[in-house]
Coordinates of C-alpha atoms in Angstrom, one line a residue:
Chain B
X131 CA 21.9 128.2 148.4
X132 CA 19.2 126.3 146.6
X133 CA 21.1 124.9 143.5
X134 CA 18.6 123.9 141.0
X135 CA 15.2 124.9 141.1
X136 CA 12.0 124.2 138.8
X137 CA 8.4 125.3 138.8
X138 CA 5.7 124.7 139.3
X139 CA 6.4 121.7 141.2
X140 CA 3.1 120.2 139.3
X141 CA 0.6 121.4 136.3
X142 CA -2.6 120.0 134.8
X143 CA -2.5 121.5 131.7
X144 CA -5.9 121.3 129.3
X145 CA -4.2 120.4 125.9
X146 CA -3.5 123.2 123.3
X147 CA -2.6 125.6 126.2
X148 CA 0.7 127.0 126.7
X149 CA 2.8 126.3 129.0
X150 CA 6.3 127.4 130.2
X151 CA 8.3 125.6 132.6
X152 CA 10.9 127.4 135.2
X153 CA 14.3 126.3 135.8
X154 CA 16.8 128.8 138.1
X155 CA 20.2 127.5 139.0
X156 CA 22.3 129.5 141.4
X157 CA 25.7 127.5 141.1
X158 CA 27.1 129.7 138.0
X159 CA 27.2 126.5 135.9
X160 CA 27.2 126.8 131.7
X161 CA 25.4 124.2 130.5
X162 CA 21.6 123.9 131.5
X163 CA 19.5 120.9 130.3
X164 CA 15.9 119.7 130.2
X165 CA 14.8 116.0 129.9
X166 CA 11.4 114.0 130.5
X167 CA 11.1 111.4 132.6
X168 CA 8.4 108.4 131.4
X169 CA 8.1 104.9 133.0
X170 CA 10.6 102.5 131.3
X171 CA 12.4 105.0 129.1
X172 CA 14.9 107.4 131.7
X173 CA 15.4 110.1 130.9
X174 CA 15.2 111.5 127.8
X175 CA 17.3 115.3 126.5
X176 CA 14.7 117.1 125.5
X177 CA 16.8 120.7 124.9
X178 CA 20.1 121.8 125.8
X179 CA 22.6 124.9 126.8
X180 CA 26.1 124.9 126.7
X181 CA 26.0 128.7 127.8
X182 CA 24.5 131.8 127.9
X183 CA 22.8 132.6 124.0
X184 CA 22.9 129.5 122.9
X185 CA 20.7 125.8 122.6
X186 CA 20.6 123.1 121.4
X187 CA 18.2 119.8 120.4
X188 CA 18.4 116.8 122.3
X189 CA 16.9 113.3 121.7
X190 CA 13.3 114.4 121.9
X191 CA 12.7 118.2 121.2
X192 CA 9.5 118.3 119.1
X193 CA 7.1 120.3 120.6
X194 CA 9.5 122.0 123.0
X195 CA 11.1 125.5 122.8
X196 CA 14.1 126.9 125.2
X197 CA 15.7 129.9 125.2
X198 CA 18.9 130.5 127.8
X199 CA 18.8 134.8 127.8
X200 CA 21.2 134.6 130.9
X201 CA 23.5 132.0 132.8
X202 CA 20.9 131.3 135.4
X203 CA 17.8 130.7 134.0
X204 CA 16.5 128.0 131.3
X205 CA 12.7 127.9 130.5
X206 CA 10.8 125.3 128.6
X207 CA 8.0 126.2 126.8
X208 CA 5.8 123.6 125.7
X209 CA 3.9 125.9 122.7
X210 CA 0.3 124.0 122.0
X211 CA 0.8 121.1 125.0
X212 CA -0.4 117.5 123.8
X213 CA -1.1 114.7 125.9
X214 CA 1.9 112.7 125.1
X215 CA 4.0 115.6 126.7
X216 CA 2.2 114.4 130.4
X217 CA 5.5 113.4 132.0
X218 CA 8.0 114.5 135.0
X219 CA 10.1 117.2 133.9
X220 CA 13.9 117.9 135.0
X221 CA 15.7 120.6 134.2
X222 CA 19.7 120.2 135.5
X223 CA 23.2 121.8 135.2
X224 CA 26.6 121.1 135.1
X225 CA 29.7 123.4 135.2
X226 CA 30.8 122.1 131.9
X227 CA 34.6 123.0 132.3
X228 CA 36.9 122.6 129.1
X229 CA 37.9 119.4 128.8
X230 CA 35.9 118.3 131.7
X231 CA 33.6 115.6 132.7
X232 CA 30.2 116.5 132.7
X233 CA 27.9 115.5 136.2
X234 CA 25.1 116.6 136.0
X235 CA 23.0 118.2 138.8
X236 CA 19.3 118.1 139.1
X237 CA 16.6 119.9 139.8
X238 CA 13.5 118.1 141.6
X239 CA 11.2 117.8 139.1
X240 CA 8.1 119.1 137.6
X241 CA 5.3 116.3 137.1
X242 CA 2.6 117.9 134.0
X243 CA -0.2 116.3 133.4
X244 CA -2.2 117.0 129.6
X245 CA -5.6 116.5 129.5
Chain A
X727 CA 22.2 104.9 118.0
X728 CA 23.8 104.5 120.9
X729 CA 22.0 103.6 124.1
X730 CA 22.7 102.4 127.8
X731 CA 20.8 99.8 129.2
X732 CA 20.7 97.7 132.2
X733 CA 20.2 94.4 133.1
X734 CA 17.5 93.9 135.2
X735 CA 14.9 96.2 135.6
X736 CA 14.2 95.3 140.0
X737 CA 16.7 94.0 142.4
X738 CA 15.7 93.2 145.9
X739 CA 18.4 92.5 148.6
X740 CA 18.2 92.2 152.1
X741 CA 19.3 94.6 154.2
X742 CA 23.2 94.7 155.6
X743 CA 23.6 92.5 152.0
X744 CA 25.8 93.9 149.1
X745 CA 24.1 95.0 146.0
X746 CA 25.9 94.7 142.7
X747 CA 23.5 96.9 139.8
X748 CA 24.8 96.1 136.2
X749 CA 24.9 98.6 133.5
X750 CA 25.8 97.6 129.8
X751 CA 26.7 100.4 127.1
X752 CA 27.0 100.0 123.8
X753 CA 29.4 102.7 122.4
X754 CA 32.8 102.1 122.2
X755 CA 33.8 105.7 122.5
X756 CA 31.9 106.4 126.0
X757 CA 34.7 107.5 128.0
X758 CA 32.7 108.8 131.2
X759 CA 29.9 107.2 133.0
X760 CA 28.2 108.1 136.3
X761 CA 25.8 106.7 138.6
X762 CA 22.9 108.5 139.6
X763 CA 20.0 107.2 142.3
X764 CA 16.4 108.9 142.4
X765 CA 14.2 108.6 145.5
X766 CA 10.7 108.5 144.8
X767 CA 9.7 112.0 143.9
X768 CA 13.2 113.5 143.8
X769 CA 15.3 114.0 141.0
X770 CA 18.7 111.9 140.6
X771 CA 21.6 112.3 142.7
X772 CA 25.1 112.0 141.9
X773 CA 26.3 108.7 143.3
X774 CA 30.1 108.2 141.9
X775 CA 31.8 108.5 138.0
X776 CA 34.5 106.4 136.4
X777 CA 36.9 107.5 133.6
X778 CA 37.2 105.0 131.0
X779 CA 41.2 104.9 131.8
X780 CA 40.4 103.7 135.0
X781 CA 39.0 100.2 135.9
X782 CA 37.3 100.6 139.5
X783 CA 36.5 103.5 142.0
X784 CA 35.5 103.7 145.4
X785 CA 33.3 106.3 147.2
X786 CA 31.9 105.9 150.5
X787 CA 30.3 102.5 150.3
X788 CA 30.1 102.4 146.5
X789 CA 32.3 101.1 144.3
X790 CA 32.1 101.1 140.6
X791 CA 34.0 98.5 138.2
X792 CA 34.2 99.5 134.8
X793 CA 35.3 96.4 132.0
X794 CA 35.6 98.1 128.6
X795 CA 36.1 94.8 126.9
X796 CA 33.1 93.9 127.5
X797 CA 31.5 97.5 127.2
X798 CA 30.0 96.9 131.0
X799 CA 30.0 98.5 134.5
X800 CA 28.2 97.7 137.8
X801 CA 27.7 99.7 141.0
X802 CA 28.6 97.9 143.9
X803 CA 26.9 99.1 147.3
X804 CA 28.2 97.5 150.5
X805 CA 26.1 96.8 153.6
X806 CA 22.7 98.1 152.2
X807 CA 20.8 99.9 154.3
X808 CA 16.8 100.8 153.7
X809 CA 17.9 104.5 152.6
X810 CA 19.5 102.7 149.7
X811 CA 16.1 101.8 148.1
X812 CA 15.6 103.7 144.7
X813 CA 15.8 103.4 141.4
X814 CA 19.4 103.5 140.4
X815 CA 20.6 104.4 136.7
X816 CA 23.6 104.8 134.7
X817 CA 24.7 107.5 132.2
X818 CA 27.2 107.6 129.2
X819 CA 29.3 110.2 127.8
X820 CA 31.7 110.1 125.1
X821 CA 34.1 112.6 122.8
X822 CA 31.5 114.4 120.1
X823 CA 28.4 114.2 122.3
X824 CA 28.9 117.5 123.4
X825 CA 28.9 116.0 126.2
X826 CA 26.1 115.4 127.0
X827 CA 24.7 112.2 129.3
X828 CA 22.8 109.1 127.7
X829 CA 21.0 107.6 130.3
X830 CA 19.9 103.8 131.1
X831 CA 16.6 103.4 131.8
X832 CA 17.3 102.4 135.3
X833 CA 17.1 99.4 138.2
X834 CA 14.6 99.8 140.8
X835 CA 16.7 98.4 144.4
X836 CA 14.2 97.4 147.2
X837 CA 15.8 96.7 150.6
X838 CA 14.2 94.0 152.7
X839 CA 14.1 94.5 156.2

């Protein structure tokens, strides 16, 4: 059981390139999210998924695409990458139960780099 | 908005000492909060949560103290030990959020030998 996976574990990316950004979770949980991580700031929701079909935009989702076709998987696609998107990605999950608290489990990051 | 933020950005404590990390939020309607700790290279990790009808909880080693009055909580961790050492942040929820987590921006814990 691997619980939350990303890849590729690191990318230097020429900006203006495409790039799209795994994330498999193998727990059966609803909700999938994505964040960036930058020195000083956290972490920061970039897109969200409470389940299956459907997204949503977090606190910083210019720039960013998702798309949630199953329960499992939640891609990020970065369309025309820009150097302000070098920064450690995580993608995570939780089992969102109704009415329940929401941890939060995460995946071990992917660290791009724009050029 | 709404944000989380901490205290002090570094705490160093020597090691077998007890560390207290302090959190303060600033939305009167967070109702769920959680501890997380990130290792160098990893992604966080759940430590402990506290519902906002409670007022402390203990895990193995951790507690957590939650004062709404004052819209703060801390993360107490007893006899640190060097596998403590990481950066250490705190996340809100509340009703109408969708749930979803705002996070502080996070205290860096060094254990001294």
């Amino acid at each position: 059981i691997a619980g939350i996976t990303q890849a590729p574990t690191s990318q230097i990316l020429a900006a203006g390139r495409r790039m799209t950004l795994r994330c498999t979770q193998d727990m059966r949980h609803n909700a999938m999210y994505w964040y960036r991580q930058d020195l000083g700031l956290g972490l920061r929701l970039i897109h969200y998924s409470n389940t299956a079909g459907t997204t949503g935009k977090g606190e910083v989702p210019d720039g960013y695409s998702v798309s949630r076709a199953n329960t499992d998987d939640f891609p990020l696609t970065l369309a025309s990458a820009v150097p302000s998107q070098t920064s450690v990605y995580f993608c995570a999950s939780s089992p969102k139960l109704a009415g329940g608290m929401n941890e939060q489990f995460f995946g071990p990051g992917t660290r791009l780099t724009v050029l | 908005g709404e944000s989380v933020g901490l205290h002090l950005p570094t705490l160093s404590v020597q090691e077998g000492d007890n560390s207290i990390i302090n959190c303060a939020y600033s939305n009167s309607a967070s109702d769920y909060f959680i501890w997380y700790k990130q290792e160098s290279g990893k992604g966080p990790q759940f430590i402990i949560d506290i519902r906002s009808n409670m007022d402390k909880r203990q895990g193995q080693r951790v507690t957590v103290l939650l004062n709404k009055t004052v819209k703060h909580l801390s993360l107490q961790i007893a006899a640190t030990q060097p596998g403590d050492s990481a950066v250490y942040f705190c996340a809100e929820t509340f009703p109408g959020s969708a749930r979803q987590l705002t996070f502080g921006s996070g205290t860096q814990l060094t254990v001294l030998p």
